[in-house]
Tab-separated table of C-alpha atoms in Angstrom:
chain	number	residue	atom	x	y	z
A	281	MET	CA	86.047	110.762	88.543
A	282	LYS	CA	84.570	109.260	91.638
A	283	ASN	CA	81.058	109.220	90.184
A	284	SER	CA	81.930	108.348	86.610
A	285	GLY	CA	80.452	105.124	85.275
A	286	SER	CA	83.756	103.486	84.461
A	287	THR	CA	85.137	103.975	87.961
A	288	LEU	CA	82.065	102.306	89.384
A	289	ILE	CA	82.413	99.324	87.077
A	290	ASP	CA	86.129	99.015	87.726
A	291	ARG	CA	85.794	99.432	91.460
A	292	PRO	CA	87.317	96.388	93.155
A	293	GLY	CA	85.173	94.248	95.431
A	294	SER	CA	85.361	94.634	99.167
A	295	PRO	CA	88.044	92.841	101.164
A	296	LEU	CA	86.705	89.550	102.527
A	297	TRP	CA	89.689	88.652	104.699
A	298	LEU	CA	91.392	90.745	107.314
A	299	LEU	CA	94.581	89.112	108.533
A	300	ALA	CA	95.745	90.841	111.703
A	301	GLU	CA	99.391	89.970	112.243
A	302	LEU	CA	99.479	91.101	115.838
A	303	THR	CA	103.192	90.679	116.464
A	304	TYR	CA	106.398	89.244	115.020
A	305	ARG	CA	107.352	87.948	118.469
A	306	CYS	CA	107.208	84.141	118.702
A	307	PRO	CA	108.555	81.521	121.086
A	308	LEU	CA	109.210	79.123	118.192
A	309	GLN	CA	111.812	79.338	115.428
A	310	CYS	CA	110.337	77.491	112.410
A	311	PRO	CA	112.752	77.860	109.489
A	312	TYR	CA	109.909	78.125	106.928
A	313	CYS	CA	108.171	81.050	108.631
A	314	SER	CA	106.579	83.524	106.220
A	315	ASN	CA	107.492	86.527	108.363
A	316	PRO	CA	109.995	88.971	106.832
A	317	THR	CA	113.616	88.088	107.479
A	318	ASP	CA	114.282	91.690	108.600
A	319	MET	CA	111.618	91.453	111.329
A	320	ALA	CA	114.179	92.439	114.015
A	321	ALA	CA	114.174	95.966	112.568
A	322	ILE	CA	110.378	96.317	112.716
A	323	LYS	CA	109.282	97.885	115.989
A	324	ASP	CA	106.358	99.857	117.320
A	325	GLU	CA	103.442	97.388	117.367
A	326	LEU	CA	99.947	98.820	117.003
A	327	SER	CA	98.162	99.561	120.280
A	328	THR	CA	94.881	97.916	121.294
A	329	GLU	CA	92.940	101.039	120.267
A	330	GLU	CA	94.624	101.104	116.869
A	331	TRP	CA	93.766	97.438	116.248
A	332	LEU	CA	90.150	98.011	117.291
A	333	LYS	CA	89.907	100.829	114.744
A	334	VAL	CA	91.331	98.624	111.959
A	335	ILE	CA	88.954	95.776	112.819
A	336	ARG	CA	85.910	98.093	112.777
A	337	GLU	CA	86.874	99.828	109.537
A	338	ALA	CA	87.526	96.579	107.651
A	339	ARG	CA	84.193	95.139	108.802
A	340	GLU	CA	82.434	98.265	107.539
A	341	LEU	CA	83.966	97.571	104.121
A	342	GLY	CA	82.542	94.036	104.163
A	343	ALA	CA	85.342	91.819	105.511
A	344	VAL	CA	83.828	88.627	106.999
A	345	GLN	CA	86.848	86.584	108.015
A	346	LEU	CA	89.167	87.906	110.675
A	347	GLY	CA	92.407	86.022	111.246
A	348	PHE	CA	94.709	86.681	114.175
A	349	SER	CA	98.235	85.545	113.443
A	350	GLY	CA	101.804	86.668	113.916
A	351	GLY	CA	104.442	85.711	115.035
A	352	GLU	CA	102.526	84.138	117.873
A	353	PRO	CA	99.328	86.117	118.497
A	354	LEU	CA	98.993	84.691	122.027
A	355	VAL	CA	101.945	86.889	123.004
A	356	ARG	CA	99.514	89.830	122.879
A	357	GLN	CA	97.646	90.103	126.158
A	358	ASP	CA	94.828	92.038	124.472
A	359	LEU	CA	93.989	89.141	122.143
A	360	GLU	CA	90.751	88.276	123.978
A	361	LEU	CA	89.609	91.888	123.752
A	362	LEU	CA	90.267	92.058	120.008
A	363	VAL	CA	88.487	88.738	119.461
A	364	ALA	CA	85.465	89.992	121.413
A	365	GLU	CA	85.213	93.083	119.234
A	366	GLY	CA	85.563	91.051	116.039
A	367	HIS	CA	82.876	88.635	117.160
A	368	LYS	CA	80.525	91.436	118.163
A	369	LEU	CA	80.893	92.998	114.699
A	370	GLY	CA	79.871	89.766	112.924
A	371	TYR	CA	83.236	88.448	111.757
A	372	TYR	CA	84.036	84.750	111.727
A	373	THR	CA	87.066	84.903	114.006
A	374	ASN	CA	90.092	82.659	113.459
A	375	LEU	CA	93.150	82.259	115.643
A	376	ILE	CA	96.225	80.960	113.842
A	377	THR	CA	98.564	79.752	116.537
A	378	SER	CA	101.355	77.408	117.546
A	379	GLY	CA	99.490	76.885	120.829
A	380	ILE	CA	102.554	77.913	122.829
A	381	GLY	CA	101.429	80.446	125.413
A	382	MET	CA	97.980	78.878	125.728
A	383	ASP	CA	96.484	76.947	128.620
A	384	ALA	CA	92.991	75.592	129.255
A	385	GLY	CA	92.027	78.843	131.011
A	386	ARG	CA	92.984	80.952	128.041
A	387	VAL	CA	91.169	78.659	125.593
A	388	ALA	CA	88.057	79.107	127.760
A	389	ALA	CA	88.533	82.895	127.854
A	390	LEU	CA	88.834	83.015	124.066
A	391	LYS	CA	85.705	80.914	123.728
A	392	GLN	CA	83.931	83.289	126.072
A	393	ALA	CA	85.091	86.205	123.904
A	394	GLY	CA	83.410	84.571	120.900
A	395	LEU	CA	86.372	83.066	119.053
A	396	ASP	CA	84.981	80.787	116.317
A	397	HIS	CA	87.997	78.740	115.347
A	398	ILE	CA	91.516	77.870	116.356
A	399	GLN	CA	93.999	76.629	113.784
A	400	LEU	CA	96.743	74.843	115.644
A	401	SER	CA	100.057	74.232	113.906
A	402	PHE	CA	102.253	71.212	114.405
A	403	GLN	CA	105.707	70.922	112.876
A	404	ALA	CA	105.525	67.155	112.290
A	405	GLY	CA	103.676	63.973	113.206
A	406	SER	CA	106.389	62.821	115.597
A	407	GLU	CA	107.795	64.499	118.677
A	408	ASP	CA	111.477	64.566	117.703
A	409	VAL	CA	111.048	66.054	114.214
A	410	ASN	CA	108.413	68.464	115.560
A	411	ASN	CA	110.732	69.832	118.226
A	412	ILE	CA	113.760	70.135	115.936
A	413	PHE	CA	111.767	72.280	113.508
A	414	ALA	CA	110.048	74.288	116.238
A	415	GLY	CA	113.434	74.975	117.813
A	416	SER	CA	111.956	74.022	121.181
A	417	GLY	CA	112.348	70.800	123.162
A	418	LYS	CA	108.911	70.969	124.787
A	419	ALA	CA	106.766	72.199	121.911
A	420	PHE	CA	105.145	68.871	120.954
A	421	GLU	CA	104.100	67.961	124.489
A	422	LYS	CA	102.586	71.406	125.037
A	423	LYS	CA	100.706	71.232	121.736
A	424	LEU	CA	99.081	67.927	122.640
A	425	VAL	CA	97.747	69.421	125.881
A	426	ILE	CA	96.426	72.488	124.062
A	427	ALA	CA	94.849	70.416	121.292
A	428	ARG	CA	92.808	68.564	123.902
A	429	ALA	CA	91.771	71.815	125.583
A	430	VAL	CA	90.662	73.177	122.204
A	431	LYS	CA	88.588	70.074	121.565
A	432	ASP	CA	87.090	70.221	125.069
A	433	GLN	CA	85.755	73.693	124.340
A	434	GLY	CA	83.821	72.290	121.380
A	435	TYR	CA	85.945	73.968	118.745
A	436	PRO	CA	86.359	72.500	115.296
A	437	MET	CA	89.798	70.928	115.373
A	438	VAL	CA	91.802	72.467	112.571
A	439	LEU	CA	95.400	71.370	112.357
A	440	ASN	CA	98.073	72.804	110.127
A	441	PHE	CA	101.241	71.039	109.094
A	442	VAL	CA	103.787	72.796	106.908
A	443	LEU	CA	105.293	70.052	104.775
A	444	HIS	CA	108.909	69.890	103.691
A	445	ARG	CA	111.671	67.464	102.887
A	446	ASP	CA	112.145	66.256	106.472
A	447	ASN	CA	108.526	65.636	107.481
A	448	ILE	CA	106.658	64.847	104.256
A	449	ASP	CA	107.536	61.141	104.476
A	450	GLU	CA	105.794	61.040	107.866
A	451	LEU	CA	102.369	61.655	106.360
A	452	GLU	CA	100.947	58.460	107.902
A	453	ASP	CA	102.078	59.693	111.335
A	454	ILE	CA	100.621	63.113	110.621
A	455	LEU	CA	97.231	61.641	109.679
A	456	ALA	CA	97.287	59.252	112.654
A	457	LEU	CA	98.085	62.114	115.037
A	458	SER	CA	95.307	64.217	113.475
A	459	GLU	CA	92.770	61.406	113.881
A	460	ALA	CA	93.848	60.797	117.468
A	461	LEU	CA	93.315	64.490	118.225
A	462	GLY	CA	89.862	64.404	116.609
A	463	ALA	CA	90.726	66.801	113.781
A	464	ASP	CA	87.934	68.064	111.533
A	465	TYR	CA	90.179	69.829	109.030
A	466	VAL	CA	93.856	69.186	108.308
A	467	GLU	CA	95.916	71.562	106.218
A	468	LEU	CA	98.877	69.854	104.611
A	469	ALA	CA	100.569	72.932	103.268
A	470	ASN	CA	103.820	72.564	101.431
A	471	THR	CA	106.348	75.254	102.270
A	472	GLN	CA	106.069	78.427	100.234
A	473	TYR	CA	109.467	79.862	99.452
A	474	HIS	CA	109.167	83.393	100.782
A	475	GLY	CA	110.737	84.955	103.850
A	476	TRP	CA	112.602	82.385	105.919
A	477	GLY	CA	111.386	79.631	103.594
A	478	LEU	CA	113.377	81.094	100.705
A	479	GLN	CA	116.493	81.345	102.914
A	480	ASN	CA	116.106	77.626	103.622
A	481	ARG	CA	114.850	76.515	100.221
A	482	ASP	CA	117.491	73.898	99.474
A	483	ALA	CA	117.113	72.353	102.926
A	484	LEU	CA	113.302	72.252	102.790
A	485	MET	CA	112.263	71.356	99.257
A	486	PRO	CA	111.001	67.778	98.896
A	487	SER	CA	111.860	65.584	95.938
A	488	GLU	CA	109.236	64.857	93.309
A	489	GLU	CA	109.000	61.284	94.524
A	490	GLN	CA	108.333	62.408	98.107
A	491	LEU	CA	105.671	64.800	96.895
A	492	GLN	CA	103.885	62.262	94.700
A	493	ARG	CA	103.780	59.743	97.509
A	494	ALA	CA	102.297	62.288	99.916
A	495	GLU	CA	99.675	63.368	97.413
A	496	ALA	CA	98.720	59.759	96.673
A	497	LEU	CA	98.353	59.015	100.404
A	498	THR	CA	96.177	62.092	100.821
A	499	ASN	CA	93.885	61.026	97.981
A	500	GLU	CA	93.730	57.500	99.342
A	501	TYR	CA	92.599	58.799	102.743
A	502	ARG	CA	89.924	60.959	101.107
A	503	GLU	CA	88.509	58.017	99.146
A	504	GLU	CA	88.459	55.715	102.142
A	505	HIS	CA	86.907	58.308	104.509
A	506	PRO	CA	84.226	60.261	102.609
A	507	ARG	CA	82.916	61.929	105.787
A	508	GLY	CA	86.221	61.850	107.625
A	509	MET	CA	88.666	64.685	108.217
A	510	THR	CA	88.711	67.239	105.416
A	511	LEU	CA	92.253	67.338	104.051
A	512	TYR	CA	93.595	70.380	102.241
A	513	PHE	CA	96.745	69.523	100.333
A	514	VAL	CA	98.593	72.617	99.171
A	515	VAL	CA	101.125	71.687	96.502
A	516	PRO	CA	104.447	73.508	96.358
A	517	ASP	CA	104.116	75.706	93.315
A	518	TYR	CA	107.691	74.925	92.218
A	519	TYR	CA	106.315	71.600	91.016
A	520	GLU	CA	103.499	73.188	89.005
A	521	ALA	CA	103.730	74.149	85.353
A	522	ARG	CA	101.444	77.136	85.878
A	523	PRO	CA	101.556	79.685	88.665
A	524	LYS	CA	98.999	79.908	91.462
A	525	PRO	CA	96.364	82.657	91.288
A	526	CYS	CA	98.114	84.268	94.221
A	527	MET	CA	95.751	85.807	96.814
A	528	ASN	CA	93.066	85.443	94.130
A	529	GLY	CA	94.556	88.574	92.593
A	530	TRP	CA	96.297	91.590	94.089
A	531	GLY	CA	93.978	93.619	96.320
A	532	SER	CA	90.962	91.503	95.422
A	533	MET	CA	90.026	89.811	98.735
A	534	PHE	CA	92.899	89.860	101.191
A	535	LEU	CA	94.062	92.603	103.483
A	536	THR	CA	96.955	91.965	105.837
A	537	ILE	CA	97.882	94.415	108.536
A	538	ALA	CA	101.444	93.887	109.792
A	539	PRO	CA	102.307	94.300	113.505
A	540	ASP	CA	103.454	97.900	112.977
A	541	GLY	CA	100.324	98.846	111.011
A	542	LEU	CA	101.664	98.547	107.483
A	543	ALA	CA	98.807	97.483	105.161
A	544	LEU	CA	99.714	94.734	102.695
A	545	PRO	CA	97.806	92.787	99.995
A	546	CYS	CA	99.403	89.611	101.347
A	547	HIS	CA	101.600	88.700	104.291
A	548	SER	CA	104.735	88.415	102.125
A	549	ALA	CA	104.352	91.683	100.220
A	550	ARG	CA	106.531	93.588	102.661
A	551	ASP	CA	109.540	92.331	100.662
A	552	LEU	CA	108.426	94.328	97.600
A	553	PRO	CA	109.962	97.739	96.797
A	554	ILE	CA	106.546	99.424	97.086
A	555	ASP	CA	105.599	102.206	99.451
A	556	PHE	CA	102.794	100.498	101.366
A	557	PRO	CA	100.249	102.589	103.260
A	558	HIS	CA	99.986	102.666	106.994
A	559	VAL	CA	96.835	102.432	109.112
A	560	ARG	CA	98.169	105.254	111.291
A	561	ASP	CA	98.034	107.569	108.250
A	562	MET	CA	95.007	106.407	106.253
A	563	SER	CA	91.599	104.816	106.794
A	564	VAL	CA	91.225	101.185	105.771
A	565	SER	CA	88.758	102.287	103.069
A	566	ASP	CA	91.256	104.733	101.537
A	567	ILE	CA	93.972	102.101	101.723
A	568	TRP	CA	91.827	99.491	99.973
A	569	TYR	CA	90.256	101.625	97.264
A	570	HIS	CA	92.573	104.571	96.728
A	571	SER	CA	96.156	103.832	97.774
A	572	THR	CA	98.715	103.520	95.010
A	573	ALA	CA	100.054	100.303	96.530
A	574	PHE	CA	96.728	98.432	96.544
A	575	ASN	CA	96.060	99.488	92.939
A	576	PHE	CA	99.570	98.630	91.741
A	577	PHE	CA	98.800	95.177	90.321
A	578	ARG	CA	95.023	95.330	89.982
A	579	GLY	CA	93.677	94.651	86.498
A	580	ASP	CA	96.232	93.724	83.823
A	581	ASP	CA	97.710	97.018	82.576
A	582	TRP	CA	100.870	96.376	84.586
A	583	MET	CA	101.569	93.024	82.925
A	584	LYS	CA	104.539	92.370	80.681
A	585	GLU	CA	105.059	89.586	78.176
A	586	PRO	CA	104.503	86.659	78.303
A	587	CYS	CA	101.611	87.518	80.682
A	588	SER	CA	100.000	90.364	78.761
A	589	SER	CA	99.109	88.247	75.734
A	590	CYS	CA	98.528	85.020	77.681
A	591	PRO	CA	95.046	83.475	77.468
A	592	GLU	CA	95.361	82.366	81.101
A	593	LYS	CA	96.100	85.798	82.546
A	594	GLU	CA	92.619	86.147	84.054
A	595	LYS	CA	92.917	82.753	85.672
A	596	ASP	CA	96.277	83.086	87.434
A	597	PHE	CA	96.947	86.868	87.278
A	598	GLY	CA	100.562	86.093	86.327
A	599	GLY	CA	101.156	84.271	89.618
A	600	CYS	CA	102.776	85.636	92.740
A	601	ARG	CA	104.197	89.182	92.666
A	602	CYS	CA	106.479	88.484	95.626
A	603	GLN	CA	107.949	85.385	94.001
A	604	ALA	CA	108.472	87.309	90.743
A	605	TYR	CA	110.338	90.016	92.647
A	606	LEU	CA	112.378	87.718	94.891
A	607	LEU	CA	113.572	85.551	91.994
A	608	THR	CA	113.757	87.985	89.053
A	609	GLY	CA	114.199	91.394	90.697
A	610	ASP	CA	111.057	92.825	89.049
A	611	ALA	CA	107.644	92.324	90.666
A	612	ALA	CA	105.876	92.939	87.324
A	613	ASN	CA	107.577	89.980	85.669
A	614	THR	CA	105.816	86.662	85.164
A	615	ASP	CA	106.081	84.454	88.235
A	616	PRO	CA	109.032	82.203	87.270
A	617	VAL	CA	106.997	79.164	88.354
A	618	CYS	CA	105.229	79.557	84.979
A	619	SER	CA	106.895	77.460	82.297
A	620	LYS	CA	106.435	80.401	79.901
A	621	SER	CA	108.610	82.659	82.083
A	622	PRO	CA	112.062	83.415	80.626
A	623	GLN	CA	113.400	82.894	84.182
A	624	HIS	CA	111.718	79.508	84.684
A	625	GLY	CA	115.212	77.954	84.768
A	626	GLN	CA	115.592	79.221	88.352
A	627	ILE	CA	112.711	76.988	89.372
A	628	THR	CA	113.839	73.945	87.414
A	629	ASP	CA	117.362	74.346	88.866
A	630	ALA	CA	116.012	74.393	92.440
A	631	VAL	CA	113.801	71.387	91.688
A	632	ALA	CA	116.760	69.543	90.122
A	633	ARG	CA	118.805	70.145	93.289
A	634	ALA	CA	115.935	68.754	95.398
A	635	ASN	CA	115.840	65.640	93.206
A	636	CYS	CA	119.574	65.078	93.114
A	637	GLN	CA	120.401	61.629	94.479
A	638	THR	CA	123.637	62.849	96.021
A	639	LYS	CA	122.051	65.865	97.678
A	640	VAL	CA	124.174	67.174	100.543
A	641	ASP	CA	122.479	68.193	103.765
A	642	VAL	CA	122.142	71.951	104.044
A	643	PRO	CA	122.010	73.482	107.548
A	644	LEU	CA	118.767	75.223	108.540
A	645	LEU	CA	118.694	78.911	109.343
A	646	PHE	CA	116.206	79.197	112.212
A	647	ARG	CA	113.759	82.055	112.378
A	648	ASN	CA	114.738	84.173	115.355
A	649	MET	CA	115.654	87.772	116.114
A	650	LYS	CA	119.374	86.995	116.316
A	651	ASN	CA	119.447	85.485	112.815
A	652	SER	CA	117.258	88.332	111.584
A	653	ARG	CA	119.809	90.874	112.860
A	654	THR	CA	122.617	88.907	111.161
A	655	LEU	CA	120.717	88.958	107.861
A	656	ILE	CA	120.036	92.692	108.203
A	657	ALA	CA	123.769	93.328	108.847
A	658	LYS	CA	124.632	91.333	105.714
A	659	GLY	CA	122.175	93.524	103.777
B	247	MET	CA	69.658	60.115	103.750
B	248	PHE	CA	66.632	62.024	105.112
B	249	GLU	CA	62.856	61.996	105.179
B	250	GLY	CA	60.113	64.581	105.329
B	251	ILE	CA	60.096	64.473	109.107
B	252	SER	CA	63.900	64.913	109.324
B	253	VAL	CA	64.992	68.143	110.958
B	254	PRO	CA	67.848	69.907	109.144
B	255	VAL	CA	70.246	71.884	111.313
B	256	ILE	CA	73.152	74.019	110.175
B	257	ALA	CA	76.346	72.125	110.969
B	258	LYS	CA	78.357	73.049	114.013
B	259	HIS	CA	81.170	75.477	113.149
B	260	PHE	CA	79.174	77.042	110.311
B	261	ARG	CA	77.555	80.407	110.700
B	262	PHE	CA	74.690	81.548	108.510
B	263	GLN	CA	74.106	85.288	108.210
B	264	TRP	CA	72.996	88.094	105.912
B	265	GLU	CA	75.917	90.126	104.565
B	266	PRO	CA	74.945	93.657	103.514
B	267	ALA	CA	78.190	94.168	101.545
B	268	GLN	CA	77.553	91.002	99.503
B	269	GLU	CA	73.778	91.562	99.382
B	270	CYS	CA	73.204	87.876	100.031
B	271	TYR	CA	73.102	85.226	102.716
B	272	VAL	CA	76.441	83.560	103.404
B	273	LEU	CA	77.724	80.542	105.272
B	274	LEU	CA	80.913	81.236	107.170
B	275	TYR	CA	83.225	78.473	108.306
B	276	PRO	CA	86.896	78.246	109.323
B	277	GLU	CA	88.723	80.554	106.930
B	278	GLY	CA	86.027	80.368	104.266
B	279	MET	CA	82.716	81.681	103.023
B	280	VAL	CA	79.995	80.354	100.723
B	281	LYS	CA	77.841	82.994	99.054
B	282	LEU	CA	74.336	81.566	98.758
B	283	ASN	CA	71.891	82.219	95.936
B	284	ASP	CA	68.419	83.500	96.774
B	285	SER	CA	66.717	80.121	97.056
B	286	ALA	CA	69.496	78.541	99.132
B	287	GLY	CA	69.369	81.571	101.426
B	288	GLU	CA	65.565	81.309	101.759
B	289	ILE	CA	65.734	77.593	102.573
B	290	LEU	CA	68.514	77.868	105.133
B	291	SER	CA	66.846	80.805	106.845
B	292	CYS	CA	63.931	78.428	107.612
B	293	CYS	CA	66.207	75.958	109.419
B	294	GLY	CA	66.279	75.820	113.209
B	295	ASN	CA	63.647	75.619	115.960
B	296	GLN	CA	63.068	71.896	115.252
B	297	VAL	CA	61.431	72.617	111.869
B	298	SER	CA	61.239	69.559	109.572
B	299	VAL	CA	61.856	69.323	105.828
B	300	ASP	CA	58.093	68.963	105.221
B	301	GLU	CA	57.361	72.051	107.294
B	302	ILE	CA	59.966	74.041	105.372
B	303	VAL	CA	58.381	72.963	102.068
B	304	GLU	CA	54.973	73.991	103.363
B	305	LYS	CA	56.157	77.343	104.586
B	306	LEU	CA	57.984	78.194	101.350
B	307	SER	CA	55.073	76.948	99.183
B	308	LYS	CA	52.815	79.484	100.887
B	309	LYS	CA	55.402	82.221	100.365
B	310	PHE	CA	56.011	81.334	96.702
B	311	PRO	CA	52.687	79.869	95.437
B	312	ASP	CA	53.804	79.972	91.775
B	313	ALA	CA	56.918	77.852	92.304
B	314	HIS	CA	55.506	74.461	91.314
B	315	THR	CA	58.732	72.466	91.509
B	316	LEU	CA	59.530	73.873	94.941
B	317	PRO	CA	59.234	70.612	96.947
B	318	GLU	CA	61.767	68.879	94.668
B	319	GLU	CA	64.079	71.892	94.700
B	320	VAL	CA	64.090	72.025	98.496
B	321	ARG	CA	64.877	68.306	98.742
B	322	GLU	CA	67.619	68.561	96.125
B	323	PHE	CA	69.137	71.481	97.974
B	324	PHE	CA	69.204	69.539	101.247
B	325	GLU	CA	70.903	66.625	99.499
B	326	VAL	CA	73.634	68.905	98.180
B	327	ALA	CA	73.939	70.783	101.473
B	328	TYR	CA	74.316	67.511	103.372
B	329	GLU	CA	76.938	66.278	100.936
B	330	LYS	CA	78.866	69.497	101.420
B	331	GLN	CA	78.521	69.041	105.200
B	332	TRP	CA	76.752	72.401	105.632
B	333	ILE	CA	73.879	70.701	107.439
B	334	ASN	CA	73.100	67.613	109.469
B	335	PHE	CA	69.762	65.974	110.221
B	336	ASP	CA	68.500	65.572	113.765
């Protein structure tokens, strides 16, 4: 089989992205975090040696982008060592961080190790909203210091703001803060409703009016500043009529390794009832090309109606498998974001609640180990 | 935008390298990658060491003597590359 013509033609491309989620530990408590809500039950982080092996094997397959995230990757004291190895192997190395746990010395050490890029997250454009959502009274102040240290080291300044109901109206503040910090790229990413985000969906989802205003402001900035900051505006897919081509297709480019070594086609896939392979048991090459899990939703044989006969199936791959599972109970169903999905009503109901004039405030469930244990106990 | 004596340099934060798995030159930047076609790869691999646009045209014309529209193609590429912020001119 291995040498048959058809297998060669059907062979998926190499992974381009290795996302190393080094830990689920984090000093912040953002209620839209994409980490699994049962993270308190996930122990036994990979060792330095195990991470080095994963990084080498993925590079051999052709991965070019290496992202270090978490949790907060700075919690890992071997971060500099892992960055140095990634850099030496020819990866473009990215650190995705809240900045908490960093100081000017550590920024310099990471630079020395060959780190190419730091993406620094803020929770809002203003101190009070930022700190409420971070669940930390000093977060904003610390981030400003770190942002300057990052800039001083000559890094591109890449800022990330997760947008939601309570900060999306501050877009002017967000852009002003970004300009003041000398940002080169600004990600304005609307909350995706997985993990903690789904738990807090009613509290976080903006109204259509809020969203349209933010998008218009973004476009206005782009027109007025053709060589200014590059803005990436990620729309919340609940407001789309067609699903996103999630991860550019299952097992097509992205490989996430969770803190305990579980290999996933995206950072949310852990929620799916699939037996994912583990880097302690299999090589990265076997995981990518031969594991059942990574082949589960490749191609279109797995699709059901309305996807299987849809002319757009090669464009959006039926949307997000995690969203299909979380909202319909079957990961092979059409992503309910699609207006053709029989379960699309779930999306329109959530959107209607977000647009309701008399919307009641819903309390936020913060992302922390205590709340994770409570959710696990509830089952 | 630029002249023959302008010196194109790959923009800060971009990395240009040959990728064996892709069998092409690529430009890497924060969280992204551009796969370059053969001519874009050839042109960008000439950049650096204070080499001007004119010198790049000359060098590539010697390498590809049959490519008669080469000077225009190189200039057009630099226009696009500048617009995309892959390069700057010294």
